[in-house]
Every structure is written in C-alpha cells, then in structure tokens.
Coordinates of C-alpha atoms in Angstrom, one line a residue:
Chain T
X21 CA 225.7 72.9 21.9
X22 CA 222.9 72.7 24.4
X23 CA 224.2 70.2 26.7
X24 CA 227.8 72.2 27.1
X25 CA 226.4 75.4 27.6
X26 CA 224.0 73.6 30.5
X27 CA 227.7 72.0 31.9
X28 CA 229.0 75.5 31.9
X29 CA 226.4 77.3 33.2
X30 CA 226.1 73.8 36.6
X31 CA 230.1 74.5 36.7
X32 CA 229.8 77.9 36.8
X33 CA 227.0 78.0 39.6
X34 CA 228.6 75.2 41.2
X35 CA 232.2 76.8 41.4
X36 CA 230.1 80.1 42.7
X37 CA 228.0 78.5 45.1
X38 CA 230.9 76.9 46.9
X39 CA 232.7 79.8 47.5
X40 CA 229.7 81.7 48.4
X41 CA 228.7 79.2 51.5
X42 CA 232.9 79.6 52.4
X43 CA 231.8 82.9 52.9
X44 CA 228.9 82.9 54.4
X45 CA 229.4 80.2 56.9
X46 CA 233.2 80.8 57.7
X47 CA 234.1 84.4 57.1
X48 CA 231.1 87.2 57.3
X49 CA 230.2 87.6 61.2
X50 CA 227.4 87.1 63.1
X51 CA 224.5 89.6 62.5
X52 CA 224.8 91.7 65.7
X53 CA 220.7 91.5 66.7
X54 CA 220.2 88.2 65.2
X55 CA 223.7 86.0 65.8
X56 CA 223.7 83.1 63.1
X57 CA 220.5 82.4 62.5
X58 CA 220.7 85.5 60.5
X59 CA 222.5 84.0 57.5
X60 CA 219.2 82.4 56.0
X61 CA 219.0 85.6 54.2
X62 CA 222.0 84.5 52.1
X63 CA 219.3 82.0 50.7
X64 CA 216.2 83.1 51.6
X65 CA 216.6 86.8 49.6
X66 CA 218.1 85.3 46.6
X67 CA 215.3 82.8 46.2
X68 CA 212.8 85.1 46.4
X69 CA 214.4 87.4 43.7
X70 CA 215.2 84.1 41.2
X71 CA 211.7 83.1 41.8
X72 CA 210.5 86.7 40.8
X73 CA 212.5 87.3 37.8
X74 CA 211.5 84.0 36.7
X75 CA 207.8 84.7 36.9
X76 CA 208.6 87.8 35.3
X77 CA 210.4 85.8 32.2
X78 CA 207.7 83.4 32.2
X79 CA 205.3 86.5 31.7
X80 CA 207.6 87.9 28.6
X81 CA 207.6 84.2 27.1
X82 CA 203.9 84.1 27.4
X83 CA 203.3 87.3 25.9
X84 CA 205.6 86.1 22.9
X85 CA 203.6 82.9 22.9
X86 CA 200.3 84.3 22.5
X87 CA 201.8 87.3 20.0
X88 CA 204.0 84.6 17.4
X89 CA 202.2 81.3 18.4
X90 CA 205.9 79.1 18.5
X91 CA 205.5 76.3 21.1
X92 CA 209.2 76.7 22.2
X93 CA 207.9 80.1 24.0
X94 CA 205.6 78.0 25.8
X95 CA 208.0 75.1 26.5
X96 CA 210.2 77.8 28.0
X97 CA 207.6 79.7 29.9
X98 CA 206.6 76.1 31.7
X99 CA 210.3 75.4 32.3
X100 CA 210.9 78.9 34.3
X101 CA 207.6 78.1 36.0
X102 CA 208.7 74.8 37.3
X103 CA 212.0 76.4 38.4
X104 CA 210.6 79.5 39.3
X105 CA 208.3 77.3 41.9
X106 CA 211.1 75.7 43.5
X107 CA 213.3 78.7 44.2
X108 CA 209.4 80.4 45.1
X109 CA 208.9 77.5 47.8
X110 CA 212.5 77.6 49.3
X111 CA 212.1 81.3 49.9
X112 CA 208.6 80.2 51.8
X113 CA 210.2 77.5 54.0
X114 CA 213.8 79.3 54.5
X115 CA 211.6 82.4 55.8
X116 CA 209.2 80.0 57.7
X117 CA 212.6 78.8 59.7
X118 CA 213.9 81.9 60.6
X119 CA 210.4 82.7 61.6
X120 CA 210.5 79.7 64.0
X121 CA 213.7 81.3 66.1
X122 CA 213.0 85.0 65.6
X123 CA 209.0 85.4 66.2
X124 CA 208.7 82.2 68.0
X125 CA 206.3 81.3 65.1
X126 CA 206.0 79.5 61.7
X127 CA 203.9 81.0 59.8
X128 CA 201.9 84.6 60.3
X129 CA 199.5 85.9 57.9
X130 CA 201.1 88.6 57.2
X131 CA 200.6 90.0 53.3
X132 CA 203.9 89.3 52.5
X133 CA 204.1 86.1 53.4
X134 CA 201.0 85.5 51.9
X135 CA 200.8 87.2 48.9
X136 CA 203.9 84.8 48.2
X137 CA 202.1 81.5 48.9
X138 CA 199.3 83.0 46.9
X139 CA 202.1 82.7 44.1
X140 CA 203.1 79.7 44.5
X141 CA 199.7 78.4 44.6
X142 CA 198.7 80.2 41.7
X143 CA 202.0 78.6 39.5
X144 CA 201.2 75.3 41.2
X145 CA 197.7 75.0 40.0
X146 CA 199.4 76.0 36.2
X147 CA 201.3 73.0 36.5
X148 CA 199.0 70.7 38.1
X149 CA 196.5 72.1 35.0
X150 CA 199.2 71.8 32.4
X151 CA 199.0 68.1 33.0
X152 CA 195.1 67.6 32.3
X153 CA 195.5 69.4 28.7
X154 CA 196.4 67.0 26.6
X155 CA 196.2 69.4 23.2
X156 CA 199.3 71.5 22.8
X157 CA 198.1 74.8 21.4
X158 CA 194.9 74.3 24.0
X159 CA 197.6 74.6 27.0
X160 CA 200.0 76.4 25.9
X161 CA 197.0 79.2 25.6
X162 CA 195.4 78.7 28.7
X163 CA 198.9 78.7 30.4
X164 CA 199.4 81.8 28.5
X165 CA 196.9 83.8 29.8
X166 CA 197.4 82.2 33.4
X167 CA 200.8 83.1 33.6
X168 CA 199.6 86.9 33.0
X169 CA 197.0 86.7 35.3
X170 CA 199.2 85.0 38.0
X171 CA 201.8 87.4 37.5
X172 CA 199.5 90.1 38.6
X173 CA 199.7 89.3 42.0
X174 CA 203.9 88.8 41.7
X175 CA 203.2 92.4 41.2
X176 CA 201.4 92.4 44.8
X177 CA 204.4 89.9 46.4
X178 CA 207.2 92.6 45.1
X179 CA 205.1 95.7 46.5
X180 CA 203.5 94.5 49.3
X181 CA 206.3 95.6 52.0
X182 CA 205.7 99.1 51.1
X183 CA 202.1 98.9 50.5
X184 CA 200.7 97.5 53.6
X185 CA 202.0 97.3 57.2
X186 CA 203.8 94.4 57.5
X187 CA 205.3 91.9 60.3
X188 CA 207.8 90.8 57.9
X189 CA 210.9 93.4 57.6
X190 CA 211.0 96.4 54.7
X191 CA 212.9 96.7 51.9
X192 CA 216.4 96.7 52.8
X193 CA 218.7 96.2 50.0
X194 CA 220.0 99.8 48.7
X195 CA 218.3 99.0 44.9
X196 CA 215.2 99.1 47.0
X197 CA 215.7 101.8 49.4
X198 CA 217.0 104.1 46.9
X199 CA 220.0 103.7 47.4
X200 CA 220.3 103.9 51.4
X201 CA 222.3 101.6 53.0
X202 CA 220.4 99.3 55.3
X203 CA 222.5 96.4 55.1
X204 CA 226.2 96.2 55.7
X205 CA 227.7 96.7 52.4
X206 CA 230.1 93.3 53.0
X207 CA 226.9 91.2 53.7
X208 CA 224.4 92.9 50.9
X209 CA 227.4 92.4 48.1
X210 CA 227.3 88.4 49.2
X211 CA 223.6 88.2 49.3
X212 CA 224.1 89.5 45.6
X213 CA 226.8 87.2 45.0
X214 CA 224.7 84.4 45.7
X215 CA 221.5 85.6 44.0
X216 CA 223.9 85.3 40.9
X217 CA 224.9 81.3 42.1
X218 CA 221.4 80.7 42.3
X219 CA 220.6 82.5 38.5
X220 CA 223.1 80.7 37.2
X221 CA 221.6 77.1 39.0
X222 CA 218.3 78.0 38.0
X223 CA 219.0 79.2 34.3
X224 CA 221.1 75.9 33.8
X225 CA 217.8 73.8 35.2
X226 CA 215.3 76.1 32.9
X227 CA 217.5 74.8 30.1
X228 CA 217.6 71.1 30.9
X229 CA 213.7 71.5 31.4
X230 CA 212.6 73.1 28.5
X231 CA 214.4 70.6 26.6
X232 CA 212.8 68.0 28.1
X233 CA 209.1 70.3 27.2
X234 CA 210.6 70.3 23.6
X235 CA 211.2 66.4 23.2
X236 CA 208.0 65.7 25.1
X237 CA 206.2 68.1 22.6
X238 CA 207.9 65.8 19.4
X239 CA 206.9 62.7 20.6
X240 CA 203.3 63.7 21.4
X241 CA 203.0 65.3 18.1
X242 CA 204.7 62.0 16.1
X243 CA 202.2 60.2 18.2
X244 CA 199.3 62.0 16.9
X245 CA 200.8 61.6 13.5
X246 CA 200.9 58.0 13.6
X247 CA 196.9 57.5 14.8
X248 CA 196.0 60.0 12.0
Chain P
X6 CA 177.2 98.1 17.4
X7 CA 179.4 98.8 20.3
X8 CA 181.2 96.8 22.0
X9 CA 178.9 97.0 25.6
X10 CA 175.8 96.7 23.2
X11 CA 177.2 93.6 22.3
X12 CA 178.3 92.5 25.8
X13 CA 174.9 93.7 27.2
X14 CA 173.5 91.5 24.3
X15 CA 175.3 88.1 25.5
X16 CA 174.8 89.0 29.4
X17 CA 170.7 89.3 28.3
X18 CA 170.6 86.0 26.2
X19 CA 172.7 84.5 29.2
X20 CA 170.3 85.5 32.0
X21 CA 166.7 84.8 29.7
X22 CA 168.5 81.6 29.5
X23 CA 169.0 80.9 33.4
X24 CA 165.5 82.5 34.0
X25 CA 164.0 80.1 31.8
X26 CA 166.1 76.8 33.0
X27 CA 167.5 77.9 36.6
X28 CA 170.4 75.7 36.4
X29 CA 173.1 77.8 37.9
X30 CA 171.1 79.8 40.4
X31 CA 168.9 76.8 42.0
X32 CA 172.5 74.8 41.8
X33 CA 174.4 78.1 43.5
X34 CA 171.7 79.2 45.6
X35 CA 171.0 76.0 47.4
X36 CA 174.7 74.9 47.6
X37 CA 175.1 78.5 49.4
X38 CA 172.0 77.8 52.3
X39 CA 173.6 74.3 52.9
X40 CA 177.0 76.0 53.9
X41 CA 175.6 78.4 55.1
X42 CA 173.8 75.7 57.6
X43 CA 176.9 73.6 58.0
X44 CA 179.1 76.4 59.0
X45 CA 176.2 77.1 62.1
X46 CA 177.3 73.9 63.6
X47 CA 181.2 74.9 63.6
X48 CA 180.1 78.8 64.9
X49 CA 178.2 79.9 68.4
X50 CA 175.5 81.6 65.7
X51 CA 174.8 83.7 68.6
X52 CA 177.2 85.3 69.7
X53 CA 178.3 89.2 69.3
X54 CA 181.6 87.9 67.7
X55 CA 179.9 86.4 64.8
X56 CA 180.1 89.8 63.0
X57 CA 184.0 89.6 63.4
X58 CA 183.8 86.3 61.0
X59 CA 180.6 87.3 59.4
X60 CA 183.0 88.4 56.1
X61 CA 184.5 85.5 56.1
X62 CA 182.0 83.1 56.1
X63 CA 179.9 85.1 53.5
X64 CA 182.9 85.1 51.0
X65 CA 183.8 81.5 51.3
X66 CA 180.6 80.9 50.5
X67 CA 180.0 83.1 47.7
X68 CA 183.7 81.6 46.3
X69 CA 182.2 78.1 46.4
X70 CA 178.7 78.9 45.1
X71 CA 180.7 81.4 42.6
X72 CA 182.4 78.7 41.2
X73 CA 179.4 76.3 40.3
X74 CA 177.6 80.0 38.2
X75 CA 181.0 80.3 36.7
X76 CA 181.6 76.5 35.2
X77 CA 178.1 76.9 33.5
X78 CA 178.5 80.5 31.9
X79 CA 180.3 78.9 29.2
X80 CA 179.7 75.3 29.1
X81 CA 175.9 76.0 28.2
X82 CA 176.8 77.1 25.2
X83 CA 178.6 73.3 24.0
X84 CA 175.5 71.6 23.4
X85 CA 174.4 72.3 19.7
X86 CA 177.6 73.7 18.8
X87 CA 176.5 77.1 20.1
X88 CA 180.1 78.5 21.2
X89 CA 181.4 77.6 17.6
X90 CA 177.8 79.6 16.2
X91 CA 178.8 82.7 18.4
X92 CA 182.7 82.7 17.3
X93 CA 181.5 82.7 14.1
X94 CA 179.2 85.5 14.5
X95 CA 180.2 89.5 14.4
X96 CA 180.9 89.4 18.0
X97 CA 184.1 90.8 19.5
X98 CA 185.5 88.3 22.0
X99 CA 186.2 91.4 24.6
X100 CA 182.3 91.4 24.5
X101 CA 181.4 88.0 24.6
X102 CA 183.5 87.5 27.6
X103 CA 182.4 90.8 29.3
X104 CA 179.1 89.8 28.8
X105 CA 179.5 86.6 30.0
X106 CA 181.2 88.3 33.0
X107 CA 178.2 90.4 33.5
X108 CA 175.6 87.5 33.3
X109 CA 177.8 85.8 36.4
X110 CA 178.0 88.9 38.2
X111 CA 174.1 89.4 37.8
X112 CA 173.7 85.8 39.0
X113 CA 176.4 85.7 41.8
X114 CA 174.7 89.2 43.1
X115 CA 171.7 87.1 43.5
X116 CA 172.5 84.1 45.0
X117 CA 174.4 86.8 47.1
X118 CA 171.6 88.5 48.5
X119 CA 169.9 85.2 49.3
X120 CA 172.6 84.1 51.1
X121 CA 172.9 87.5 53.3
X122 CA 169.3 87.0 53.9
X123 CA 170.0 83.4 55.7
X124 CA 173.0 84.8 57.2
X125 CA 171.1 88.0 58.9
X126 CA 168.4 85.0 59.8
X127 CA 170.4 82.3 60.9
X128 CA 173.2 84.0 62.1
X129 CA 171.3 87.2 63.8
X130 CA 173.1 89.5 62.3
X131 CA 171.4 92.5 61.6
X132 CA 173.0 94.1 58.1
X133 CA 169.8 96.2 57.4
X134 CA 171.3 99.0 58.3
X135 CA 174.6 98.9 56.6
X136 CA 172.4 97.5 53.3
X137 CA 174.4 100.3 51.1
X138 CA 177.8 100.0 52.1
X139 CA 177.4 96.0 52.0
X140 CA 176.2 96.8 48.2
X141 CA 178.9 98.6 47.2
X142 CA 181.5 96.2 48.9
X143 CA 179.4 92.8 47.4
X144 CA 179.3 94.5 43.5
X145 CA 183.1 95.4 43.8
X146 CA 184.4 92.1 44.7
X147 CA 181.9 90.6 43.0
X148 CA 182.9 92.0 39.5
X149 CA 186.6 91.0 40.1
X150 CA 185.6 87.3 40.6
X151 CA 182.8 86.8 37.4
X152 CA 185.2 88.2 35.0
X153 CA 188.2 86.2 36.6
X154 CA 185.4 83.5 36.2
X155 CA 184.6 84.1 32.6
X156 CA 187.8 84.3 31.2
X157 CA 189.2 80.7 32.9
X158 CA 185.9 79.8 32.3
X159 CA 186.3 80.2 28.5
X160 CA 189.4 78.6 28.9
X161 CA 188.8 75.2 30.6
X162 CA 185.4 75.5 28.6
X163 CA 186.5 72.5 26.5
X164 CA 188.9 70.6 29.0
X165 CA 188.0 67.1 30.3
X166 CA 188.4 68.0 34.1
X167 CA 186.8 71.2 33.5
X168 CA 184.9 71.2 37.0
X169 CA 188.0 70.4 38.6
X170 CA 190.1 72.4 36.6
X171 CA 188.1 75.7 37.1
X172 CA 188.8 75.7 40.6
X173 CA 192.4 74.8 41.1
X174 CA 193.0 78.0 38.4
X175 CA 191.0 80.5 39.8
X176 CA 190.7 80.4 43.4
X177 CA 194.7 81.4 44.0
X178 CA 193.5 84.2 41.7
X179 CA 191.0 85.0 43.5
X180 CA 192.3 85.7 47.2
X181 CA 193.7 89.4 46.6
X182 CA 190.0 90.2 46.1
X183 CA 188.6 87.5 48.7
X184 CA 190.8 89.4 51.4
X185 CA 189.9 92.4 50.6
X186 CA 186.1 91.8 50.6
X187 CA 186.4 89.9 53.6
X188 CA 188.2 92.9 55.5
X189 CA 185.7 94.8 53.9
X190 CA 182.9 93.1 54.7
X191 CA 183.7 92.7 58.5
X192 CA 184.4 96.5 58.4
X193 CA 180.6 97.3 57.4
X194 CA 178.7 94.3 59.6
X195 CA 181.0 95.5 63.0
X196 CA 179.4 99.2 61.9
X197 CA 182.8 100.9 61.7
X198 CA 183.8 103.7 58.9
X199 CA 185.7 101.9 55.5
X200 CA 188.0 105.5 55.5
X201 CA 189.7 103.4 58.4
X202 CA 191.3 101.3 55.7
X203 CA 190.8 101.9 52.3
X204 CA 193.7 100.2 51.0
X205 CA 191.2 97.4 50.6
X206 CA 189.2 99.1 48.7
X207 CA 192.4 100.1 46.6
X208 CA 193.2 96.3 45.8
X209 CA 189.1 95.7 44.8
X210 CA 189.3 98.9 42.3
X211 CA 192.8 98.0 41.3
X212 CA 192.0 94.3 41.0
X213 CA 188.7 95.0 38.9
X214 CA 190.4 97.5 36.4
X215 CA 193.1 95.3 35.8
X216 CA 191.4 91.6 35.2
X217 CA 188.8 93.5 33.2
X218 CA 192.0 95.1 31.4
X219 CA 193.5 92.3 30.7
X220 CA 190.2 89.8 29.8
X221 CA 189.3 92.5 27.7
X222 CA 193.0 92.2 25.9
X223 CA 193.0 88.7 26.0
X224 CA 189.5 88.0 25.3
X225 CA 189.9 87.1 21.2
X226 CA 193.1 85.2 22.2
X227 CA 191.4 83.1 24.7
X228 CA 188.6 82.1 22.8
X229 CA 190.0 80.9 19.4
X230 CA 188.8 77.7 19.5

C-alpha cells in the first residue's frame, strides 16, 4: 500500500513539476527590475516554505514522540529532518546565486540568511548525532528534545524579515503581507503552484525514508535479540 | 521543598564539588587565557579598533571554555552511580537541571571575569568603567548558554562521543544568543548607549525565557535514564 501511494505521490509531483518549469521558463515574463535571473524564486521560495513546514512537522512528531513513546514518530520526525535539510540547503544555495548577480556577492550576513544556515546547521548536527546513538529510545529522546530546541530558531528564520532590518527582501507573498499584493498575482499563483510540486516530492521522499528508519529500527532490534 | 530550593540544592553540592576538585574551572579558565593569548598574535592588541572585535573575541572564548564547564556538569555525577542515586531521589528533574544550569552559569561567570581581566590587560582595553552594563550583558547571555548546556548535557551525558557530541548539538543553538551578546558586548566596550539597539537585548530575554521554558518542560523527559 506504501510503495503505491509513494508512486502516486513521485507521479503526481513529477506530472506537476514539469508543467510548472513549462511555465516558468517558457511562458511567465521576465521580472521587469530583475530580467531572468528572477525566476530562482520559483525554487528558491518554495524551498524555504517545504523546508519550514517540515521542521515544523518534525516538531509535532517529536512532541508525539516524547508524549506516547512509539518509535515510528521518531522514525518520521528523522525522515522530515533529512528532507527538510535538503529542501533547507537548496533555498541557501538558490538564494546564494541570485545573490551572486543581484548584490554582486555570495553570501551577506544578513539575519535572514543566517538565521537559516543556523537551521540547517542546527538539523545537520541532529543527524550527524543521530548516527553516534546506537540505543533507540536514547536517540530518539535526545532528537526529541533537539528538534524542539532547533525549531526555536525556525521561529527566528520565519520572523526575522519583519524583526530586524534586513538586506534580504520583506515578506512579499500576500499570506504574509496581509493580504497586499506585492507580487504579480500570475507569478505568486506559480510560485504556489510549485511549492505544492515540491510538497508533493518531498512528502513522497519523507515516506521512502521513514520506511527505510522503520526497517533499519527491525533489524537493529532482531540484532539485539539474537546477542541476548 | 520547592522546586528552586531543590535547584539551589544541586547548584550548591555542584559548586562545593568544583571548589573542592577544580576540575572544570582550572580546565575552563586556562583554556580561556591560552585563546585569549593566541588570538593576540592574529589581532594588532593595540589598536583603538580592538573594542570593535573585543565582543567577539570574548564570546568565542567563553563558547569554547563554556563548553569544557558544560561536558563536566553532568558527567561528574557517572562515577559511583551518582546520576542513577539522584533520579532515584525526590528530586524534580526541572530542578536538577536548573540547578545544574545554575552551577555552570556560576562557573562560566567566573572563568568569565578572569578572562575579561586578561582581555582589559592584554588587550588594553579598559572595561572598568562600563563594569555594570558588561555585568548585565555577561549574566544574560550567560544564563541562555548553561541551561542550553545542561539540558544537552544531560542528554549526551551517557553517549560514547559525548565530548564531541556536546559541541556539534549545542553550538548552532547557541548563536542567536552568541550574536546578540557579541553586538551587545561591542555596544558597552565602544561606550555607546544599549537603547540604540535593544532588539538584542530582546533575543537574550526572549532566548533565556524560552530554553528555561522549555528545559524546565522537558527536564523529567530528558533525564529518564
């Protein structure tokens, strides 16, 4: 049942993320201030929001974790980590490249920017620690209560553009602006579109992962069985 | 008894403890001079710009010496099965790990003021004068990073990489307050007002309520053993 929802959900995305790049590379125009370069945003956006809500999700399986104590919370919460990561990093590198032709620059310290490699770092070091646990309750506690901490400063990467001055540019998207439109309403409905294509990718990897976490979690536990 | 009676119980064993064996603080307080030395050969010590990266320099230090306090808080208790005697005993775990959190703040705070004495020496900086305001920034930040430091502490108490460990967890944690105290820090030593930006002292309040929040939460979670 597992395997053909994961197929539907790839097919799904796939079919999505195909048209989406029709779109964005052969029928939306050129931004007027920024000509093509601007259509990193198509990626770079939707990356950051899959990587947030994933954190987020991570957070609520943690929670669940530490309040029930079933591994297959934790299994999931790792899996949306390691996704979450990914989709985290693209949004670092697509935003380091438009950087490169708009500010003349790679990388500024700018809070935004690094509040989000913060995150990353943060998730990075849960994985890197995830492998030195070798008891199964042991990390899926400590990754528990990392996972909260860590998402305390996702709190600071979602805020941070209306907290502090930034050089990075303010909210824009009308859900964030209440409802003012800062976008063209053609170009902010495909930028949703493809937040939805990458969802869809990175629920459909989330699934393949945490059933990977679940069979690594049987094998470990018949091996411990069988030294008993 | 209440809940800080107990925590200021654990934080006083914690510190006899160190006063008696000086583990963490000779460790923490000697590791600080000798960065603090090294750093003079990467700096002009001299000049009037030093203030501008005083903050910085202090911090990284106090991260690094931090770090050695925090792996000890709760790995001195392994040795005679001590940590299994105190979850055993009436003790919340809120206040064993805000106690422990206070014994590392005491101790950071300490190995702290050392180091700002060898800074103001080697460094000529003079900090005298701003002694209050450098107080107040130092106990702010350094709350946020000993009970950040106690909980993962209690958490990689029992792991085999647990020196490594600590510091690949914590440090990402960490920066939000390292920024601010930093900022903060160069604020007071370059003699202007903190009203210029208090949004950095926002993120030290904000970050010490809410880790304390959330250790306290966590704390009887954390430490099931």
């Amino acid at each position: 049942m597992r395997e053909k929802l994961v197929v539907a959900f790839v097919a799904l995305g796939a079919i999505l993320l195909a048209y989406n790049l029709y779109q964005i590379f052969l029928v939306l125009p050129d931004e007027a201030a920024q000509g093509y370069i601007y259509r990193i945003i198509y990626f770079h956006v939707p990356a950051a929001m899959v990587a947030m809500l994933g954190f987020f999700a991570a957070l609520v399986c943690s929670v669940w974790y530490l309040a029930g104590g079933d591994l297959r919370f934790d299994s999931f919460a790792a899996s949306i980590v390691e996704v979450s990561v990914v989709f985290a990093t693209v949004n670092l590198v697509t935003g380091s490249i438009w950087a490169r032709v708009e500010w003349g620059i790679w990388w500024t310290w700018d809070y935004r920017l690094t509040s989000q490699l913060v995150c990353v770092l943060i998730f990075a070091g849960y994985l890197i620690m995830r492998r030195a646990i070798d008891e199964p309750t042991q990390r899926a506690r400590l990754s528990a209560a990392l996972t909260i901490f860590g998402c305390f400063d996702a709190v600071i990467v979602w805020k941070s553009i209306e907290w502090f001055r930034n050089n990075h540019p303010g909210p824009v998207l009308s859900f964030r602006t209440g409802g003012e439109q800062r976008m063209d309403p053609a170009m902010e409905h495909q930028l949703f579109l493809n937040a939805l294509a990458l969802l869809i990718m990175a629920v459909a990897l989330t699934l393949v992962r945490a059933r990977q976490e679940s069979t690594a979690r049987e094998i470990d536990s018949l091996r411990r069985a069988a030294h008993v | 008894m209440s809940l800080f009676s107990q925590a200021f119980a654990v934080a006083r064993k914690d510190l006899a403890v160190e006063l008696r064996t000086k583990e963490s603080l000779n460790a923490a307080g000697s590791f600080a001079i000798v960065i603090l030395v090294i750093f003079s050969f990467a700096f002009d010590s001299f000049s009037d710009e030093m203030k501008e990266y005083g903050g910085g320099l202090l911090w990284l230090v106090f991260a690094f010496a931090g770090a050695l306090v925090f792996n000890r808080g709760f790995a001195r208790e392994l040795p005679n099965e001590c940590l299994d005697t105190l979850l055993a005993s009436p003790l919340s775990g809120a206040a064993l790990v805000i106690g422990k959190a206070f014994a590392n703040f005491t101790m950071l705070l300490v190995v702290e003021l050392v180091s700002l004495v060898v800074f103001g020496i080697f460094y000529n900086v003079d900090w005298l004068g701003q002694a209050g305001w450098l107080g107040a920034v130092f106990a702010l930040a350094t709350w946020g990073v000993s009970i950040l430091g106690a909980v993962f502490g209690a958490l990689t108490v029992n792991l085999r990489l647990r020196e490594l460990m600590l510091p690949v967890v914590i440090y990402p944690l960490m920066i939000p307050i390292l920024i601010a105290a930093i900022e903060l820090t160069n604020i007071v030593l370059t003699r202007r007002s903190i009203s210029e930006d208090m949004q950095w002292v926002k993120v030290l309040v904000a970050s010490d309520i809410g880790f304390t929040g959330l250790a306290w939460l966590l704390a009887d979670t954390i430490l099931v053993s």
